Each structure stands twice: as C-alpha cells, then as structure tokens.
PDB file of C-alpha atoms in Angstrom:
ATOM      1  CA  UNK A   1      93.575 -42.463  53.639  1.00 54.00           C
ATOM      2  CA  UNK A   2      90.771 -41.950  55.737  1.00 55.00           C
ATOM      3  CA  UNK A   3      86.894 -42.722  54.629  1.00 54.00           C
ATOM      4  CA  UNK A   4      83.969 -40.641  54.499  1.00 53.00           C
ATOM      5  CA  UNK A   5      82.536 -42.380  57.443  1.00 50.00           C
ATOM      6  CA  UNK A   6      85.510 -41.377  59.327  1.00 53.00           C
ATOM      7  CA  UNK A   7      85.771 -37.939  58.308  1.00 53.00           C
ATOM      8  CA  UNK A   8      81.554 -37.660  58.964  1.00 54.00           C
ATOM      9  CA  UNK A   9      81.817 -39.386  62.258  1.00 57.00           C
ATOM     10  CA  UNK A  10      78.717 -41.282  61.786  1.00 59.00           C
ATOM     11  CA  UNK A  11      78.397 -45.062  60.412  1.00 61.00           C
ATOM     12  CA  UNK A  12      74.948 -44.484  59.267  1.00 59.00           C
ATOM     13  CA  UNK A  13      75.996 -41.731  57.090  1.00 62.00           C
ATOM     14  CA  UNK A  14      78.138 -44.117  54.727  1.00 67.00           C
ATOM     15  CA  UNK A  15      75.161 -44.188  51.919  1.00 73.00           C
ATOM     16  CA  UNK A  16      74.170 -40.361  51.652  1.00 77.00           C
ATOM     17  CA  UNK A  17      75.866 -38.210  48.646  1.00 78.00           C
ATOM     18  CA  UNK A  18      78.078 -35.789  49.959  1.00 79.00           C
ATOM     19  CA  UNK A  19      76.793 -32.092  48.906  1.00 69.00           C
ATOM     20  CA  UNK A  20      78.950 -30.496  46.130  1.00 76.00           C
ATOM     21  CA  UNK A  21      77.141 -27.428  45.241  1.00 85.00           C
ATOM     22  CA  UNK A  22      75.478 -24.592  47.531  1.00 89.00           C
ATOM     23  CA  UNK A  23      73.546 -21.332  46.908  1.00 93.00           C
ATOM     24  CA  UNK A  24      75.310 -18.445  45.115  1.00 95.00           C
ATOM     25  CA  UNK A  25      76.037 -15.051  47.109  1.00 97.00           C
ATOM     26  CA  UNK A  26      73.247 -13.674  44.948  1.00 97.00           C
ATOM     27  CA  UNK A  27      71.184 -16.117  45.080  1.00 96.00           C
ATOM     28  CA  UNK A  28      71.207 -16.339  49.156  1.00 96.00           C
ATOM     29  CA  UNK A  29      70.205 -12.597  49.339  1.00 97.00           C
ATOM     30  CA  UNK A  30      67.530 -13.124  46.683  1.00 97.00           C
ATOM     31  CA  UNK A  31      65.807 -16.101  48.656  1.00 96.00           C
ATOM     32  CA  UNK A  32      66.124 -13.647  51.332  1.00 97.00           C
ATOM     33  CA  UNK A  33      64.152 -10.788  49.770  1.00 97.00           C
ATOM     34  CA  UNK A  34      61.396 -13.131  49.133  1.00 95.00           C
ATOM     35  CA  UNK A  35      61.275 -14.569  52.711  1.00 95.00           C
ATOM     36  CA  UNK A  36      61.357 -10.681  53.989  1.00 97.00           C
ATOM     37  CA  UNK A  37      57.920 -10.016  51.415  1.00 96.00           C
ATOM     38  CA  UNK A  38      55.972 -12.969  53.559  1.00 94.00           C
ATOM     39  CA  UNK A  39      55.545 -10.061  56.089  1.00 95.00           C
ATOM     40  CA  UNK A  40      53.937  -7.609  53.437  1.00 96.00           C
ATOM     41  CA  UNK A  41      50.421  -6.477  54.945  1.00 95.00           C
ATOM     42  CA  UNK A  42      49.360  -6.447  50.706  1.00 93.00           C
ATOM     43  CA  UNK A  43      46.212  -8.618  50.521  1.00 92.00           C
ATOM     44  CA  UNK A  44      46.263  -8.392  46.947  1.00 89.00           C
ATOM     45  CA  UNK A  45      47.617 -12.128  46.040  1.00 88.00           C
ATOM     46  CA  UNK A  46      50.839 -11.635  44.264  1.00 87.00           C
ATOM     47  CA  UNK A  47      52.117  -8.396  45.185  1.00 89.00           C
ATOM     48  CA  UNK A  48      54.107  -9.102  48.499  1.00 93.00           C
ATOM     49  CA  UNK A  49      57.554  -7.423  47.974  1.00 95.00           C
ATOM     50  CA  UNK A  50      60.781  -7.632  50.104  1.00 97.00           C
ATOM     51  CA  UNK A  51      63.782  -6.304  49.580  1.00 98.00           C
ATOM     52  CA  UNK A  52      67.210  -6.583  51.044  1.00 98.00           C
ATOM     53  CA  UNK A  53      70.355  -4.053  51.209  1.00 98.00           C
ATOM     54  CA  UNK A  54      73.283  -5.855  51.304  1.00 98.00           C
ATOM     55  CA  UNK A  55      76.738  -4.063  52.027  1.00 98.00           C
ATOM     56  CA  UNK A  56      80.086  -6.571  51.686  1.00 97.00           C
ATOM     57  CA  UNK A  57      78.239  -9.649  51.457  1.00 97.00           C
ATOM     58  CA  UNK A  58      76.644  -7.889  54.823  1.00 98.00           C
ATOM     59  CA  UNK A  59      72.734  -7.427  55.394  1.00 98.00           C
ATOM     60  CA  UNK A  60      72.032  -3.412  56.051  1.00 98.00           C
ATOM     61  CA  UNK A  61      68.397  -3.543  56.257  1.00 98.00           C
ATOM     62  CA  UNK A  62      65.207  -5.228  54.997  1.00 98.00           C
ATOM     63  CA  UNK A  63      61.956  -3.986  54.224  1.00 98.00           C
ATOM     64  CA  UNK A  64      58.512  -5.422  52.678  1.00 97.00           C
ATOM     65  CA  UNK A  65      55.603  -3.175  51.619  1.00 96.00           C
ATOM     66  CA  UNK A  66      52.876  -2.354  54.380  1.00 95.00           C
ATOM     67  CA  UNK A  67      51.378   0.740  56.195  1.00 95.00           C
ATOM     68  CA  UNK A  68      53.396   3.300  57.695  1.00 94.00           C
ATOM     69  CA  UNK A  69      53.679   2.977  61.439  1.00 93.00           C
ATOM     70  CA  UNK A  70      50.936   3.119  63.465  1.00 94.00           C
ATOM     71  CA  UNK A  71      48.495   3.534  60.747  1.00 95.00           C
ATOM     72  CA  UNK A  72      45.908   0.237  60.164  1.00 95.00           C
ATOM     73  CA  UNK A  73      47.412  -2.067  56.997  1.00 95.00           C
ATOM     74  CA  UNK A  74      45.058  -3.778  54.443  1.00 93.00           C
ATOM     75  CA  UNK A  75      45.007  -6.690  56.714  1.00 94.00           C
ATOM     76  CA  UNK A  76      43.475  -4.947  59.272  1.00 95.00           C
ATOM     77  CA  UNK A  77      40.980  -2.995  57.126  1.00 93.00           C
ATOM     78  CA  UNK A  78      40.321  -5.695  55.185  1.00 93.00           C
ATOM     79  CA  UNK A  79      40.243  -4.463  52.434  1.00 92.00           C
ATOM     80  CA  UNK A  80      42.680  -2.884  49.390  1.00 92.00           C
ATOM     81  CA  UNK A  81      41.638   1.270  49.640  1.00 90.00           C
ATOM     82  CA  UNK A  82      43.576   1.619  46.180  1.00 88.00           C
ATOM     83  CA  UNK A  83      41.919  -0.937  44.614  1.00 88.00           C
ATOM     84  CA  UNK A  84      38.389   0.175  46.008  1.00 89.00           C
ATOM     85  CA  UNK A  85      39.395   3.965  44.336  1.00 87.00           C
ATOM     86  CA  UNK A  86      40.069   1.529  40.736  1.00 84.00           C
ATOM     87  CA  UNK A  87      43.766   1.569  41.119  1.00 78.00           C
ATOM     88  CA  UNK A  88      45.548  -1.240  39.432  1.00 77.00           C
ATOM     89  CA  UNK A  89      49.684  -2.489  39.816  1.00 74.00           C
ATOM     90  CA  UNK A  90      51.560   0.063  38.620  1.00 70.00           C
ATOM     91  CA  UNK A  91      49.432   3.076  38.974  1.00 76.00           C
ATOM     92  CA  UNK A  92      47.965   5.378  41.286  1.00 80.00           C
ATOM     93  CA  UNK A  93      50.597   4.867  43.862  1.00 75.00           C
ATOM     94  CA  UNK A  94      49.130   7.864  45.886  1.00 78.00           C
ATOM     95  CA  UNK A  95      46.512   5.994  46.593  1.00 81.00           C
ATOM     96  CA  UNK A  96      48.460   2.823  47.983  1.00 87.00           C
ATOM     97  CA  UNK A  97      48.177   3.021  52.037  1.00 89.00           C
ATOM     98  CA  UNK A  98      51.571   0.884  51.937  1.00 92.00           C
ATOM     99  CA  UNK A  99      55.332   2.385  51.533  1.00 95.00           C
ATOM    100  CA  UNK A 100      57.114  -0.026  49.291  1.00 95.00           C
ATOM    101  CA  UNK A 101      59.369  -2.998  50.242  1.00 96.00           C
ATOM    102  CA  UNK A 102      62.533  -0.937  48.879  1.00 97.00           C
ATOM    103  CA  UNK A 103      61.819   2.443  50.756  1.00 97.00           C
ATOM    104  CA  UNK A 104      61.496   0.927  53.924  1.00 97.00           C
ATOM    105  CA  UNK A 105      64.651  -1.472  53.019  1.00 98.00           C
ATOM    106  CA  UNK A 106      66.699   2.456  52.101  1.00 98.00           C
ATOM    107  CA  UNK A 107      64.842   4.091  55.101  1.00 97.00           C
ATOM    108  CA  UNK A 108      66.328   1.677  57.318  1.00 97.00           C
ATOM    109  CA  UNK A 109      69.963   1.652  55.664  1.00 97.00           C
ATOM    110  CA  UNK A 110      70.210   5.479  55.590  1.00 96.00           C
ATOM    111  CA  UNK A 111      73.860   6.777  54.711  1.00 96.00           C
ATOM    112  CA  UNK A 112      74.788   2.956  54.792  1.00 97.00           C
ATOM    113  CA  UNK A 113      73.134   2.432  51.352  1.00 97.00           C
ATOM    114  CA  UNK A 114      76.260   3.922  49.746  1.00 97.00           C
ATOM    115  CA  UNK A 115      78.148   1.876  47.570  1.00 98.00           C
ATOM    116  CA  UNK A 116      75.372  -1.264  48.444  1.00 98.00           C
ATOM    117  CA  UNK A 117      73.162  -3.883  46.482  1.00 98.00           C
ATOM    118  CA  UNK A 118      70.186  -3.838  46.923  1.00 98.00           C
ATOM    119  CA  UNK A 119      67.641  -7.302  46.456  1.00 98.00           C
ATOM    120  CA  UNK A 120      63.989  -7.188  45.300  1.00 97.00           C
ATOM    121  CA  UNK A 121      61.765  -9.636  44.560  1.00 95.00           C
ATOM    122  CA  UNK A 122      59.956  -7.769  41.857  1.00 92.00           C
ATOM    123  CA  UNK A 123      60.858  -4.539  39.335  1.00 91.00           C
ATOM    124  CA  UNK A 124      61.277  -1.522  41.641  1.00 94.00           C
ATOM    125  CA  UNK A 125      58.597   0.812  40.877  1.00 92.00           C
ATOM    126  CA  UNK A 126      59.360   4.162  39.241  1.00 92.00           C
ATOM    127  CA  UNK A 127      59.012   6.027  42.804  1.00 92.00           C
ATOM    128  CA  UNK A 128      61.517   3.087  44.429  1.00 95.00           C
ATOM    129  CA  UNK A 129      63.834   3.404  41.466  1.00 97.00           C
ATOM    130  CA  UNK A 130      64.257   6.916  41.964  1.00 97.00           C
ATOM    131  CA  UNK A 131      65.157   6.876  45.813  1.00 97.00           C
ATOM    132  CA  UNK A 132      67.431   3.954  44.719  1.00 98.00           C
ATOM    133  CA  UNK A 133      69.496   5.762  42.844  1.00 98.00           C
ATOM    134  CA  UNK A 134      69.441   8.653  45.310  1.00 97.00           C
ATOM    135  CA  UNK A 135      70.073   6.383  48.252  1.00 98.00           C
ATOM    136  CA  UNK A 136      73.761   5.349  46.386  1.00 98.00           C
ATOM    137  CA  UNK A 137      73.158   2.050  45.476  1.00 98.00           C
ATOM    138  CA  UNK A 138      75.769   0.896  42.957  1.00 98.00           C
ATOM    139  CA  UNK A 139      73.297  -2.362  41.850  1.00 98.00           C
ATOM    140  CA  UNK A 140      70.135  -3.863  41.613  1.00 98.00           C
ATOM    141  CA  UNK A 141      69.159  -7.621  42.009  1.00 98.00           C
ATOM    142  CA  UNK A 142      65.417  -8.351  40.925  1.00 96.00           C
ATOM    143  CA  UNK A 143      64.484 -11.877  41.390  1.00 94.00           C
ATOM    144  CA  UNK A 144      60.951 -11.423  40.375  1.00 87.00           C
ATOM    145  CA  UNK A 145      59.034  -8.836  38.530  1.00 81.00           C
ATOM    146  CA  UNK A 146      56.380  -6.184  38.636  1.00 80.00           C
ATOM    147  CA  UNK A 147      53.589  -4.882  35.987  1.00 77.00           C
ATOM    148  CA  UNK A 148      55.401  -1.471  35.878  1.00 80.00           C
ATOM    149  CA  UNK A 149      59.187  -1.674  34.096  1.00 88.00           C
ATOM    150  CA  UNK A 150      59.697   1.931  34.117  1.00 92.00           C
ATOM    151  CA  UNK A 151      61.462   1.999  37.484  1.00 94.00           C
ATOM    152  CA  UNK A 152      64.405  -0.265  35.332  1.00 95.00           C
ATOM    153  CA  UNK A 153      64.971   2.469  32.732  1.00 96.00           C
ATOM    154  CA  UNK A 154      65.442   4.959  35.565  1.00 97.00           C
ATOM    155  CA  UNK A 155      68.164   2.398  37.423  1.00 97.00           C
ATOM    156  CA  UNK A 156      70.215   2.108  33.860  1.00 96.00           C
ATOM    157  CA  UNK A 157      69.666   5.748  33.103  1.00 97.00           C
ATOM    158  CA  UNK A 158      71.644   6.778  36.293  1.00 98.00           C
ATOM    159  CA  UNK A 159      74.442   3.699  35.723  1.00 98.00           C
ATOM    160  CA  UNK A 160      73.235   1.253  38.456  1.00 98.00           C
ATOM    161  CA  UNK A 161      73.805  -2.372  37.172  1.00 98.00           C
ATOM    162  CA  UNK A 162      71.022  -4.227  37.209  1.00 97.00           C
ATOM    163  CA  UNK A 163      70.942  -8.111  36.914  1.00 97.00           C
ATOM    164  CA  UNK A 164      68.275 -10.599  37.396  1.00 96.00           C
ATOM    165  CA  UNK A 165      68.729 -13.976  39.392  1.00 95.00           C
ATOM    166  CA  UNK A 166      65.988 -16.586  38.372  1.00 93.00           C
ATOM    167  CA  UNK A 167      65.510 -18.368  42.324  1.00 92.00           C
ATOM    168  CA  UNK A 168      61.647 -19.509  40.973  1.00 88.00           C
ATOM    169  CA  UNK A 169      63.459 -23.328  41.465  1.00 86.00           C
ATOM    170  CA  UNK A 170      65.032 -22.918  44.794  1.00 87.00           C
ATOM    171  CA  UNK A 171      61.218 -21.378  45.695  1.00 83.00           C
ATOM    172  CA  UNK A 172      59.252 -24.631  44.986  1.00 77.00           C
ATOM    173  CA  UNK A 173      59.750 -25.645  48.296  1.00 60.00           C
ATOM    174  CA  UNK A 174      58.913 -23.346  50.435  1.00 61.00           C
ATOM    175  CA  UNK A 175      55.755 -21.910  51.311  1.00 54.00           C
ATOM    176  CA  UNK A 176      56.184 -18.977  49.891  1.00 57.00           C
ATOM    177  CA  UNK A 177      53.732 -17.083  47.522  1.00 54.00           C
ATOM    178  CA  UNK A 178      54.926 -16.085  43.775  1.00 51.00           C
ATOM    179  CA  UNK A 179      53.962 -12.871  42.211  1.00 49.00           C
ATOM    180  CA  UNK A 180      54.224 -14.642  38.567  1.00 44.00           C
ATOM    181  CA  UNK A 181      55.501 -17.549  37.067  1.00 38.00           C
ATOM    182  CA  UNK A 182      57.224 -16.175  34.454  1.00 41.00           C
ATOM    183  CA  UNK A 183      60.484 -14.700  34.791  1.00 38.00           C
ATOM    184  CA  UNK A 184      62.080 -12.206  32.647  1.00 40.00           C
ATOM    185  CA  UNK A 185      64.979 -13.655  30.887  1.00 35.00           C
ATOM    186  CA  UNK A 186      66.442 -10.497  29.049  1.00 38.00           C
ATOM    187  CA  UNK A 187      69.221  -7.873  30.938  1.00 42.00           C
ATOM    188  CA  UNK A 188      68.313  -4.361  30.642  1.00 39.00           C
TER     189      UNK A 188
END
C-alpha cells in the first residue's frame, strides 16, 4: 500500500490533513451570488444584491442591481435619488435608478430561464418575484434576506420551491459586505 506522501508527490506534505468535505452544489452558486452583488453600483451599505441563474448545475447569467446602461449609477452621482425623494428598502421602487440583481440575472438568461434555479443573496422583491415566476424558474435559492418578504408569497403562490442556504460562515472570510447578520431560519 502506498502512503499519502506518495500518492501527494510531495515529502513536505506528510503533516497536512487531507480535505474530506467541500462546498455543496447550492452552496457554490450561493457564494457566487454574493461575489456577483460586490459589483452593485447601491451606495446604500447593505443592499448590494447578486443573483445567479443556474441551468444543470450550469451558470446562465448573473446580474447585481445598478443603473440601466448608459445612464450615471449612485456611484457616480453620489448620491441615493430614492433615498433623497424619502424612499426606504422595500418601497418606492419607481424611484430606485437601479434594475434589480434578479432582472438583469432573467434579462440576460432570456428563454434559457426555463426549467432553471435561480440564486439571490437577499428576498426577491415583489417586482423580481413576479418576473421570476414569469421567466420559468422552477426554484429559488435566497442566501440572504431583504426588508420586503412579499416577493416570497408570490414565488410559493405560483409553486416555485423556495429554500434558503445559510453561507453567512463560508462569508467570514472574504471581503465581502453582509446585508444582515441574521438569517432567516424558517422555509416558506
């Protein structure tokens, strides 16, 4: 029988533990919709979303929230224009300059959104839940949360299986910024 060194190929290997456990499917796509939010144009602190379409344990599309194309973002204004109008998370999305993490994620996907998952790092808003459902998405993976939950009553409404994947410990460390610390631990 051969031994580990062997098998690694390197001497000074002989003292590290081998690894014996990697990410789940759900939880690699999940890590990836919160990597996709750290190019949100939101300057509001906490409200960077990403989102991820996932076909066959294949990505579709991605998408985070900021301006439409061409248009300036809140980065660039430097400011938030819904927030200066008194808008708060969850309402007044007229007034938000950005289209949401998931819309640009579906917009992307198009007719390949059939039959897919699709990751979010927070609650899909009412609007998001919506085109969801119309896009032909079969289920939803939120591994974060948003103020609004109304957008998860429209997703079990229509028969899209939601679940929730808690990645908060696989987010420690990396520098990536958290909506909230808490994490919902009830299915809908």
């Amino acid at each position: 029988m051969r031994d580990k060194t062997e098998i690694m190929g390197r001497e000074n290997e002989k003292s590290l533990p081998l690894r014996r456990t990697r990410l789940s499917v759900d939880e690699y796509f999940a890590l990836m919709a919160w990597v996709v939010a750290q190019r949100s144009t939101c300057i509001i602190p906490g409200r960077q979303y990403g989102a991820v379409v996932v076909k066959n344990k294949q990505v579709i599309s991605t998408g985070y929230n900021g301006a439409p194309r061409g248009m300036k973002d809140c980065i660039e204004l430097g400011y938030c224009p819904k927030r200066a109008k008194g808008g708060t998370s969850g309402m007044m999305h007229e007034e938000c300059i950005a289209v949401h993490a998931e819309m640009n994620a579906l917009m992307q996907a198009g007719r390949n959104a059939e039959g897919a998952t699709l990751y979010v790092n927070g609650f899909p808003c009412k609007l998001c839940a919506r085109m969801t459902v119309n896009a032909g998405i079969k289920r939803v993976v939120v591994c974060g949360e948003y103020s609004d939950t109304e957008g998860l009553e429209i997703l079990k409404d229509a028969g899209i299986k939601v679940d929730f994947v808690d990645v908060s410990h696989l987010l420690g460390g990396l520098a990536i910024s958290q909506p909230n610390p808490s994490f919902p631990t009830k299915k809908i």
